[in-house]
Coordinates of C-alpha atoms in Angstrom, one line a residue:
M1 CA 128.6 69.7 112.4
V2 CA 127.4 73.7 112.0
A3 CA 125.7 75.1 108.8
I4 CA 127.6 78.0 107.4
Y5 CA 125.4 80.6 105.6
N6 CA 126.8 83.4 103.4
Q7 CA 125.8 86.7 105.1
P8 CA 124.3 89.2 102.7
H9 CA 125.6 92.4 101.9
V10 CA 124.6 95.0 103.8
P11 CA 124.5 98.6 102.9
T12 CA 126.0 101.3 105.2
L13 CA 124.7 104.2 106.6
D14 CA 125.8 108.0 106.0
K15 CA 128.9 108.4 108.4
A16 CA 128.4 112.2 108.7
L17 CA 124.7 111.8 110.2
T18 CA 124.4 111.6 114.2
Y19 CA 122.1 109.0 115.2
L20 CA 120.4 109.2 119.0
V21 CA 119.8 106.0 120.5
V22 CA 117.3 106.3 123.7
D23 CA 116.7 103.8 125.9
D24 CA 116.6 102.9 129.7
F25 CA 117.9 99.6 129.5
E26 CA 121.8 100.1 129.3
A27 CA 122.4 96.6 127.4
M28 CA 119.7 97.7 124.9
R29 CA 121.4 101.3 124.3
R30 CA 124.9 99.2 123.7
V31 CA 122.9 96.5 121.3
T32 CA 121.4 99.4 119.0
A33 CA 124.8 101.6 119.3
N34 CA 126.4 98.6 118.0
Q35 CA 124.2 97.6 115.4
L36 CA 124.1 101.3 114.1
R37 CA 127.9 100.9 113.9
Q38 CA 128.2 97.7 112.0
L39 CA 125.8 99.4 109.8
G40 CA 128.7 102.4 109.4
A41 CA 127.2 105.0 111.5
E42 CA 130.1 106.6 113.5
K43 CA 128.2 109.6 115.1
I44 CA 126.1 108.0 118.0
V45 CA 124.7 109.4 121.3
T46 CA 122.6 107.9 123.6
A47 CA 120.3 109.0 126.6
R48 CA 118.4 107.1 129.3
D49 CA 115.2 108.7 128.8
G50 CA 113.3 111.1 126.9
R51 CA 113.9 114.0 129.2
E52 CA 118.0 113.6 128.6
A53 CA 117.2 113.2 125.0
L54 CA 115.2 116.1 124.6
R55 CA 118.2 118.0 126.3
I56 CA 120.4 116.4 123.8
L57 CA 118.0 117.5 120.7
R58 CA 118.3 121.1 121.9
S59 CA 122.0 121.3 122.5
Q60 CA 123.4 119.9 119.5
N61 CA 122.3 118.5 115.8
V62 CA 120.9 115.1 115.6
N63 CA 119.7 113.8 112.0
V64 CA 117.6 110.6 113.5
V65 CA 116.0 109.6 117.0
L66 CA 115.6 105.9 117.6
S67 CA 113.4 105.4 121.1
D68 CA 112.3 102.8 123.1
W69 CA 108.6 103.0 124.1
N70 CA 108.3 102.4 127.8
M71 CA 110.8 104.5 129.8
P72 CA 110.7 106.3 133.1
I73 CA 110.6 110.1 133.9
M74 CA 109.6 110.5 130.0
S75 CA 108.3 107.7 127.8
G76 CA 109.3 107.2 124.1
L77 CA 105.5 108.6 123.1
E78 CA 106.0 111.6 125.3
L79 CA 109.2 112.1 123.8
L80 CA 107.9 112.2 120.5
K81 CA 105.0 114.4 121.2
E82 CA 107.6 117.0 122.5
I83 CA 109.4 116.7 119.4
R84 CA 106.7 117.2 117.1
E85 CA 105.4 120.2 118.9
D86 CA 108.7 122.0 119.1
P87 CA 108.9 124.1 115.7
K88 CA 112.8 123.2 115.5
L89 CA 112.5 119.5 115.8
F90 CA 109.5 118.8 114.5
T91 CA 110.7 117.3 111.0
L92 CA 113.3 115.0 112.9
P93 CA 112.6 111.1 111.8
F94 CA 111.6 109.5 115.1
I95 CA 111.8 105.4 114.9
M96 CA 109.7 103.9 117.9
I97 CA 111.2 100.7 119.2
T98 CA 108.8 98.7 121.5
A99 CA 108.1 95.0 122.2
E100 CA 104.6 96.3 122.3
A101 CA 102.1 95.0 119.4
E102 CA 98.7 96.0 120.5
R103 CA 97.3 97.9 117.7
P104 CA 95.6 101.0 120.0
R105 CA 99.5 101.9 120.8
I106 CA 100.7 101.7 117.4
E107 CA 97.8 103.8 115.8
E108 CA 98.5 106.3 118.8
A109 CA 102.2 106.7 118.1
I110 CA 101.0 107.1 114.3
A111 CA 98.6 109.8 115.2
C112 CA 101.9 111.5 117.0
G113 CA 103.5 111.2 113.8
V114 CA 106.3 108.5 114.1
T115 CA 108.3 107.9 111.5
S116 CA 108.6 104.2 111.5
M117 CA 107.9 101.3 114.3
I118 CA 110.2 98.5 114.8
L119 CA 109.5 95.6 117.2
K120 CA 111.8 93.8 119.4
P121 CA 113.8 91.7 118.6
Y122 CA 115.1 92.9 115.4
S123 CA 118.2 92.3 113.1
P124 CA 120.6 95.0 112.0
G125 CA 119.1 94.3 107.9
Q126 CA 115.7 95.1 109.6
L127 CA 116.9 98.2 111.5
M128 CA 118.8 99.5 108.3
V129 CA 115.6 99.4 106.2
R130 CA 113.7 101.3 108.8
V131 CA 116.8 104.0 109.4
E132 CA 117.3 104.5 105.5
K133 CA 113.3 105.1 105.2
A134 CA 113.4 107.3 108.2
L135 CA 116.0 109.4 106.5
T136 CA 114.3 109.9 103.5
W137 CA 110.8 111.1 105.2
Q138 CA 110.2 114.5 104.4
P139 CA 107.0 115.8 106.4
R140 CA 105.2 118.9 104.6
R141 CA 108.0 119.7 102.4
T142 CA 107.7 117.1 99.6
P143 CA 106.9 118.5 96.0
T144 CA 103.7 117.3 94.6
A145 CA 105.3 115.3 91.9
A146 CA 107.2 113.1 94.2
I147 CA 104.1 112.8 96.5
L148 CA 102.4 111.4 93.4
A149 CA 105.2 109.3 92.4
S150 CA 105.4 107.9 96.0
L151 CA 101.5 106.9 95.7
A152 CA 102.2 105.1 92.6
T153 CA 105.3 103.1 93.9
S154 CA 103.7 102.4 97.3
P155 CA 103.6 98.5 98.7
K156 CA 100.1 98.9 98.5
A157 CA 100.2 100.0 94.8
Q158 CA 103.0 97.7 93.7
A159 CA 101.9 94.0 92.4
V160 CA 105.7 92.7 92.9
S161 CA 105.4 89.4 94.8
K162 CA 108.4 88.6 96.7
V163 CA 108.9 85.0 98.1
P164 CA 109.7 85.4 102.0
P165 CA 112.8 83.4 103.6
R166 CA 112.2 80.6 105.1
P167 CA 112.2 80.9 109.0
T168 CA 115.5 79.8 111.0
I169 CA 115.5 77.0 113.7
L170 CA 118.6 76.3 115.9
I171 CA 119.0 72.9 117.1
V172 CA 121.2 72.8 120.1
D173 CA 122.1 69.2 121.2
D174 CA 125.5 67.8 122.3
T175 CA 125.0 64.4 120.3
P176 CA 125.6 64.4 116.6
D177 CA 123.3 61.7 115.9
N178 CA 120.3 63.6 117.6
L179 CA 121.4 66.9 115.9
M180 CA 121.6 64.9 112.3
L181 CA 117.7 63.4 113.4
L182 CA 116.3 66.5 114.0
S183 CA 117.7 68.6 111.1
G184 CA 116.7 65.6 108.9
L185 CA 113.0 66.4 110.0
L186 CA 112.8 69.6 109.9
K187 CA 115.1 71.0 106.8
Q188 CA 112.6 70.7 104.2
E189 CA 110.5 73.1 105.4
Y190 CA 113.2 75.5 107.5
R191 CA 116.4 76.8 107.4
V192 CA 118.1 74.8 110.2
R193 CA 121.2 75.7 112.1
L194 CA 123.3 73.4 114.4
A195 CA 125.1 74.1 117.4
Q196 CA 126.5 71.2 119.7
N197 CA 127.1 72.8 122.8
G198 CA 125.8 75.9 125.0
V199 CA 128.4 78.4 123.9
K200 CA 128.0 78.4 120.2
A201 CA 124.1 78.1 120.7
L202 CA 124.4 81.5 122.8
E203 CA 126.8 83.0 119.9
I204 CA 124.2 82.1 117.6
C205 CA 121.4 83.3 119.6
T206 CA 122.6 86.7 120.2
S207 CA 124.3 87.3 117.0
D208 CA 123.0 89.8 114.2
D209 CA 120.9 87.3 112.6
P210 CA 119.2 85.3 115.5
P211 CA 117.0 82.2 114.9
D212 CA 113.1 82.3 114.9
L213 CA 113.1 79.2 117.4
V214 CA 115.3 77.4 119.3
L215 CA 115.0 73.7 119.9
L216 CA 117.4 73.0 123.1
D217 CA 118.7 70.2 124.7
I218 CA 118.7 70.3 128.5
M219 CA 121.6 67.9 129.6
M220 CA 124.9 69.0 127.8
P221 CA 128.4 69.7 129.6
E222 CA 129.7 73.2 130.5
I223 CA 126.6 75.0 129.9
D224 CA 123.5 73.2 130.2
G225 CA 120.1 74.2 128.5
F226 CA 118.6 75.7 131.7
E227 CA 121.8 77.9 131.6
V228 CA 121.6 78.9 127.9
A229 CA 118.1 79.6 128.3
K230 CA 118.6 82.2 131.1
R231 CA 121.1 83.7 129.5
M232 CA 119.0 84.1 126.4
R233 CA 116.3 85.9 128.1
E234 CA 119.2 88.4 129.7
H235 CA 120.3 89.7 126.1
P236 CA 117.8 91.9 124.0
T237 CA 118.5 90.3 120.9
S238 CA 117.2 87.0 122.2
E239 CA 114.8 87.7 125.0
S240 CA 111.8 87.1 123.1
T241 CA 113.0 84.0 120.8
P242 CA 110.8 81.1 121.6
V243 CA 112.6 78.1 122.9
I244 CA 111.3 74.2 122.7
F245 CA 113.1 71.8 125.4
V246 CA 114.1 68.8 123.6
T247 CA 115.0 66.4 126.4
A248 CA 115.0 63.3 128.3
M249 CA 113.8 65.0 131.5
T250 CA 110.4 64.4 132.3
S251 CA 109.9 65.4 136.3
D252 CA 107.7 68.7 137.2
D253 CA 110.7 70.3 138.3
A254 CA 112.5 70.5 135.3
R255 CA 109.0 71.5 133.4
L256 CA 108.5 74.2 136.1
K257 CA 112.2 75.4 135.6
G258 CA 112.0 75.2 131.6
L259 CA 108.5 77.6 132.1
D260 CA 110.2 80.0 134.4
L261 CA 112.7 80.6 131.9
G262 CA 110.6 81.2 129.3
A263 CA 110.2 78.2 127.7
V264 CA 107.1 77.6 125.2
D265 CA 107.1 73.9 125.2
F266 CA 108.6 70.4 126.0
I267 CA 109.0 67.8 123.6
T268 CA 110.3 64.2 125.3
K269 CA 112.9 61.8 124.1
P270 CA 112.3 59.6 122.1
I271 CA 111.2 62.0 119.5
D272 CA 108.1 61.1 117.6
P273 CA 108.4 62.9 114.5
E274 CA 105.1 64.0 113.8
V275 CA 104.8 65.2 117.2
L276 CA 107.9 67.4 116.6
K277 CA 106.6 68.7 113.2
H278 CA 103.2 69.7 114.4
R279 CA 104.6 71.3 117.6
V280 CA 107.1 73.6 115.4
R281 CA 104.7 74.6 113.0
N282 CA 102.3 75.6 115.7
F283 CA 105.1 77.8 116.8
M284 CA 106.2 79.1 113.3
R285 CA 102.8 80.4 113.1
Y286 CA 103.3 82.6 115.9
V287 CA 106.8 83.8 114.4
Q288 CA 105.0 84.5 111.1
M289 CA 102.2 86.2 112.6
R290 CA 104.7 88.6 114.7
K291 CA 106.5 89.1 111.3
N292 CA 103.3 89.9 109.6
L293 CA 102.3 92.3 112.2
Q294 CA 105.9 94.2 111.8
A295 CA 104.6 94.1 108.1
E296 CA 101.3 95.3 108.8
Y297 CA 102.6 98.2 111.2
D298 CA 105.3 99.5 108.4
D299 CA 102.0 99.7 106.2
M300 CA 100.2 101.4 108.9
V301 CA 103.0 104.1 109.3
E302 CA 103.6 104.7 105.5
M303 CA 99.8 105.2 104.6
A304 CA 99.8 107.5 107.3
Q305 CA 102.7 109.4 105.9
L306 CA 101.1 108.9 102.1
R307 CA 97.8 110.3 103.8
E308 CA 99.9 113.3 105.1
H309 CA 101.4 114.1 101.6
V310 CA 98.0 114.2 100.2
E311 CA 96.7 116.4 102.9
H312 CA 99.9 118.5 102.0
I313 CA 98.2 118.4 98.5
S314 CA 95.0 119.9 99.7
R315 CA 96.2 122.3 101.7
H316 CA 99.1 124.1 99.8
D317 CA 98.4 122.8 96.2
I318 CA 94.5 123.6 96.1
K319 CA 93.7 125.8 98.9
G320 CA 96.2 127.9 98.3
P321 CA 95.1 128.8 94.9
L322 CA 91.4 128.6 96.0
A323 CA 92.0 131.6 98.5
G324 CA 93.4 133.5 95.4
V325 CA 90.3 132.2 93.1
L326 CA 88.2 133.9 96.3
G327 CA 90.0 137.3 96.0
L328 CA 89.6 137.6 92.7
L329 CA 86.2 136.9 92.8
H330 CA 85.4 139.4 95.7
S331 CA 87.3 142.1 93.7
L332 CA 85.0 141.5 90.7
I333 CA 81.9 141.5 93.1
D334 CA 83.1 144.8 94.1
D335 CA 83.2 146.1 90.8
D336 CA 80.1 148.3 90.2
S337 CA 80.4 148.5 86.5
L338 CA 79.5 144.5 86.3
G339 CA 75.8 143.8 85.3
R340 CA 73.4 142.3 87.2
K341 CA 73.6 138.8 85.4
Q342 CA 77.6 138.8 85.6
L343 CA 77.3 139.2 89.2
E344 CA 75.1 136.7 89.8
Q345 CA 77.3 134.2 87.9
I346 CA 80.0 135.5 89.6
R347 CA 78.3 134.9 92.9
L348 CA 77.6 131.2 91.8
I349 CA 81.3 130.9 91.3
E350 CA 82.1 132.2 94.7
Q351 CA 79.4 129.9 96.2
T352 CA 80.9 126.9 94.8
S353 CA 84.5 127.8 95.5
L354 CA 83.1 128.4 99.2
Q355 CA 82.0 124.4 98.8
V356 CA 85.1 123.6 97.7
L357 CA 87.2 124.9 100.3
N358 CA 84.9 123.6 103.0
M359 CA 85.4 120.0 101.9
V360 CA 89.1 120.7 101.9
N361 CA 88.9 122.0 105.3
L362 CA 86.5 118.9 106.5
S363 CA 88.9 116.5 104.9
S364 CA 92.5 117.7 105.9
E365 CA 92.4 120.4 108.9
L366 CA 89.7 118.7 110.6
F367 CA 91.6 115.5 110.8
K368 CA 94.3 116.9 112.3
I369 CA 92.7 118.9 114.7
E370 CA 91.0 115.6 115.8
T371 CA 94.4 114.1 116.2
G372 CA 96.0 116.9 118.0
R373 CA 98.3 117.9 115.4
F374 CA 96.8 121.2 113.9
K375 CA 99.3 124.2 113.9
L376 CA 97.5 127.6 113.9
N377 CA 99.2 130.4 112.0
A378 CA 97.3 133.2 113.3
V379 CA 96.5 136.3 111.1
P380 CA 94.1 139.0 111.4
V381 CA 90.8 138.3 109.8
D382 CA 88.3 140.2 108.5
V383 CA 85.0 138.4 109.9
S384 CA 82.6 141.2 109.1
D385 CA 83.5 140.7 105.5
I386 CA 83.4 137.2 105.5
L387 CA 79.7 137.4 107.1
R388 CA 78.6 139.7 104.5
R389 CA 79.8 137.7 101.4
I390 CA 78.3 134.6 103.1
A391 CA 75.3 136.1 103.8
E392 CA 74.8 137.2 100.4
I393 CA 75.6 133.7 99.2
N394 CA 73.0 132.2 101.4
R395 CA 70.2 134.9 100.4
A396 CA 70.9 133.4 96.6
A397 CA 70.7 129.6 98.0
Y398 CA 67.7 129.7 100.0
S399 CA 65.7 132.4 97.7
S400 CA 62.8 130.1 97.4
K401 CA 62.3 130.3 101.1
D402 CA 61.8 133.9 101.2
L403 CA 64.3 134.1 104.1
T404 CA 65.4 137.7 105.3
I405 CA 69.3 137.4 106.1
S406 CA 71.0 140.5 108.0
V407 CA 74.4 141.1 109.0
D408 CA 74.9 144.0 111.5
A409 CA 78.0 145.0 113.5
D410 CA 77.8 146.8 117.1
V411 CA 80.6 149.3 115.8
A412 CA 80.4 153.3 115.6
V413 CA 79.5 154.8 112.1
G414 CA 83.0 155.8 110.9
D415 CA 85.2 153.3 113.1
E416 CA 87.0 150.7 111.7
M417 CA 85.4 147.1 111.8
P418 CA 87.7 145.0 114.1
Q419 CA 89.4 141.6 113.2
A420 CA 89.6 138.4 114.5
L421 CA 92.9 136.7 115.1
G422 CA 92.6 133.4 113.4
D423 CA 92.4 131.8 110.0
A424 CA 90.3 133.4 107.3
M425 CA 90.0 130.0 105.4
L426 CA 88.9 128.2 108.6
C427 CA 86.3 131.1 109.3
Y428 CA 84.9 130.8 105.6
S429 CA 84.2 127.1 106.6
L430 CA 82.6 127.6 110.0
F431 CA 80.4 130.6 109.4
Q432 CA 79.3 128.8 106.3
N433 CA 78.6 125.8 108.2
L434 CA 76.6 127.9 111.0
L435 CA 74.8 130.1 108.7
K436 CA 73.6 127.1 106.3
N437 CA 72.7 125.3 109.2
A438 CA 70.4 128.6 110.5
C439 CA 68.8 128.9 107.0
E440 CA 67.8 125.1 106.4
A441 CA 66.2 125.3 110.3
A442 CA 64.3 128.4 109.9
P443 CA 60.7 128.5 108.4
D444 CA 60.0 130.1 105.2
G445 CA 59.4 133.6 105.2
T446 CA 61.5 134.4 108.6
K447 CA 64.6 136.1 109.7
V448 CA 68.0 134.6 110.0
S449 CA 70.1 137.8 112.0
V450 CA 73.7 137.9 112.6
K451 CA 75.2 140.5 115.0
L452 CA 79.0 141.4 115.1
F453 CA 79.9 142.7 118.8
C454 CA 83.3 144.2 119.6
D455 CA 84.0 143.5 123.2
S456 CA 87.4 142.2 124.8
L457 CA 86.5 139.5 122.5
L458 CA 84.8 139.4 118.8
R459 CA 81.5 138.0 119.4
I460 CA 79.2 136.7 116.5
V461 CA 75.7 135.9 117.3
I462 CA 73.7 133.9 114.9
E463 CA 69.7 133.7 115.3
N464 CA 66.9 132.2 113.8
I465 CA 63.3 131.0 114.2
G466 CA 62.9 127.7 115.2
A467 CA 64.2 126.1 118.4
V468 CA 66.8 123.1 118.4
P469 CA 64.5 119.8 119.4
A470 CA 65.3 119.0 123.0
E471 CA 66.6 115.9 122.7
I472 CA 69.6 116.6 120.7
R473 CA 70.4 120.1 122.5
E474 CA 73.0 118.7 125.1
H475 CA 74.6 116.6 121.9
F476 CA 73.9 119.7 119.4
F477 CA 77.6 119.9 118.7
D478 CA 78.8 116.4 118.7
K479 CA 80.0 114.3 115.5
F480 CA 76.9 113.1 113.4
V481 CA 74.1 114.5 115.5
T482 CA 71.4 115.9 113.3
S483 CA 67.6 116.3 113.2
G484 CA 64.8 116.8 110.5
K485 CA 67.4 116.8 107.4
S486 CA 67.4 114.8 104.7
G487 CA 70.7 113.5 103.9
G488 CA 72.1 115.7 106.6
T489 CA 75.9 114.3 107.7
G490 CA 75.7 115.7 111.2
L491 CA 79.3 117.5 110.7
G492 CA 78.6 121.2 110.2
T493 CA 78.2 122.3 114.0
Y494 CA 80.6 119.7 114.7
S495 CA 83.1 120.9 112.5
A496 CA 82.3 124.5 113.2
K497 CA 83.1 123.8 117.4
L498 CA 86.3 122.1 116.1
L499 CA 87.3 124.9 113.7
I500 CA 86.5 127.6 116.2
E501 CA 88.2 125.9 118.8
A502 CA 91.3 125.7 116.9
Q503 CA 91.5 129.1 116.7
N504 CA 91.6 129.5 120.5
G505 CA 87.7 130.7 120.3
S506 CA 84.4 129.2 121.8
I507 CA 80.8 128.6 120.3
A508 CA 77.5 128.2 122.5
L509 CA 73.9 126.9 122.0
T510 CA 70.9 128.9 123.5
T511 CA 67.3 128.4 122.8
S512 CA 64.2 129.6 123.8
D513 CA 60.9 127.6 123.7
E514 CA 59.0 130.8 124.6
N515 CA 60.1 133.0 121.4
N516 CA 60.9 129.8 119.6
T517 CA 64.4 130.8 119.0
T518 CA 68.2 129.3 118.4
T519 CA 70.8 131.5 119.0
I520 CA 74.3 130.3 118.4
T521 CA 77.2 132.6 119.9
V522 CA 80.8 132.5 118.8
E523 CA 83.7 133.9 120.1
L524 CA 87.1 134.6 118.6
P525 CA 90.2 136.3 120.1
Q526 CA 90.7 139.9 118.7
A527 CA 93.4 141.0 116.5
N528 CA 95.3 143.9 118.1
T529 CA 95.0 147.1 116.2
V530 CA 97.3 150.2 116.0

């Protein structure tokens, strides 16, 4: 007697789209391709490794990539990185398929921009859910309203509770009485399927709806339990399905052979009902843990994508208008008709705007730099103008210290000021952090000097009285390093270094105990001037 279940209606994939399946294991390529066809896909191409996949991607249109992680020549992670670094491919949805469940690996894939993760083994229904989600993924292009809506409707934000389906157990035995006995013991807790021979068992185990656990008799006609287990391990759909042998065989040779075939336990006939239930529950905990792990990784990927969308808001919906505000403020500051009080108020607005800009850069751009996903759109930047404006802001901010803040350029009178090749908003943040740091460290009544030199690179030298303490000099640009500042975060010099290096520049610290000075030297690429 075999239990029969109605198969749920499965939605179909868009026939017009092209799906690329990448796996070095031919059987797995066939299985994934067949599952996609069952889901309605018609245009499916395959590749044996990441390198072959890249050649395909650069020669024909593909709408979504489904790639195994561990492959020779070029792994799935290496392929993902190549795609995200390619201007023509970086928006391509990428589903990573893996049997590995280590959290650091998942976090690495997320940091590299994976669209979705799926753990082996998986059913067509599970694959369908992830392909559909991947096809709706729109990096850096989602309108603000849609982003906010996705935040409100994400799994974390919803309070809808769904009852998970009961785990499935397949019981395989050639004796009907044994099938009925085991089924009666387990059917209250689990969904039970029955198979009276090895052929039917393999058909169920390698189907699109495999069981979560198999209770497998060994001594059966035609195909015995050992052969069933062996063939299960050779099929991608069933290779990870736990098997418990239920048998009258008690010899050590039988146990060793079963363990070699991947059995997780042996239950000896005649069966003790309580022992059977406890052992099944133990392995169902493992099954549930793996399902929970898939759900957790789905949430991790979704949260990373939502964070990407929030960063999109920061970079474009906040940072763009903020740059416009700064431009308007600069025009007003240069207006000679303004009175002193009005000018002071405008400079206060400018200072506040720069603080907001710095927070945006720290929260969005710095994260992308740290995870290796920042893309520089380099343009000519008037660094001398930025330095003058930041110096003016800091003169007002540190007026109680009676500091002298000077900005000089090593440029002949009448010559055009050199420009850096970088990002103006990043330059505002990094020089504000460096000059603020120098002003905080400088004793009252001393001088902070900023000098700009035009060599093969644009060189900016910031010097202040007060040598950096010897114990932190080696780690001056490290994260969270600070000294003598109440409430200091230790992010100022660290963020400055990352923002400079992101613009293909460099930064260095020199100190003089003899003169009691600290000097920061920044070098940035110089824009070509005609």
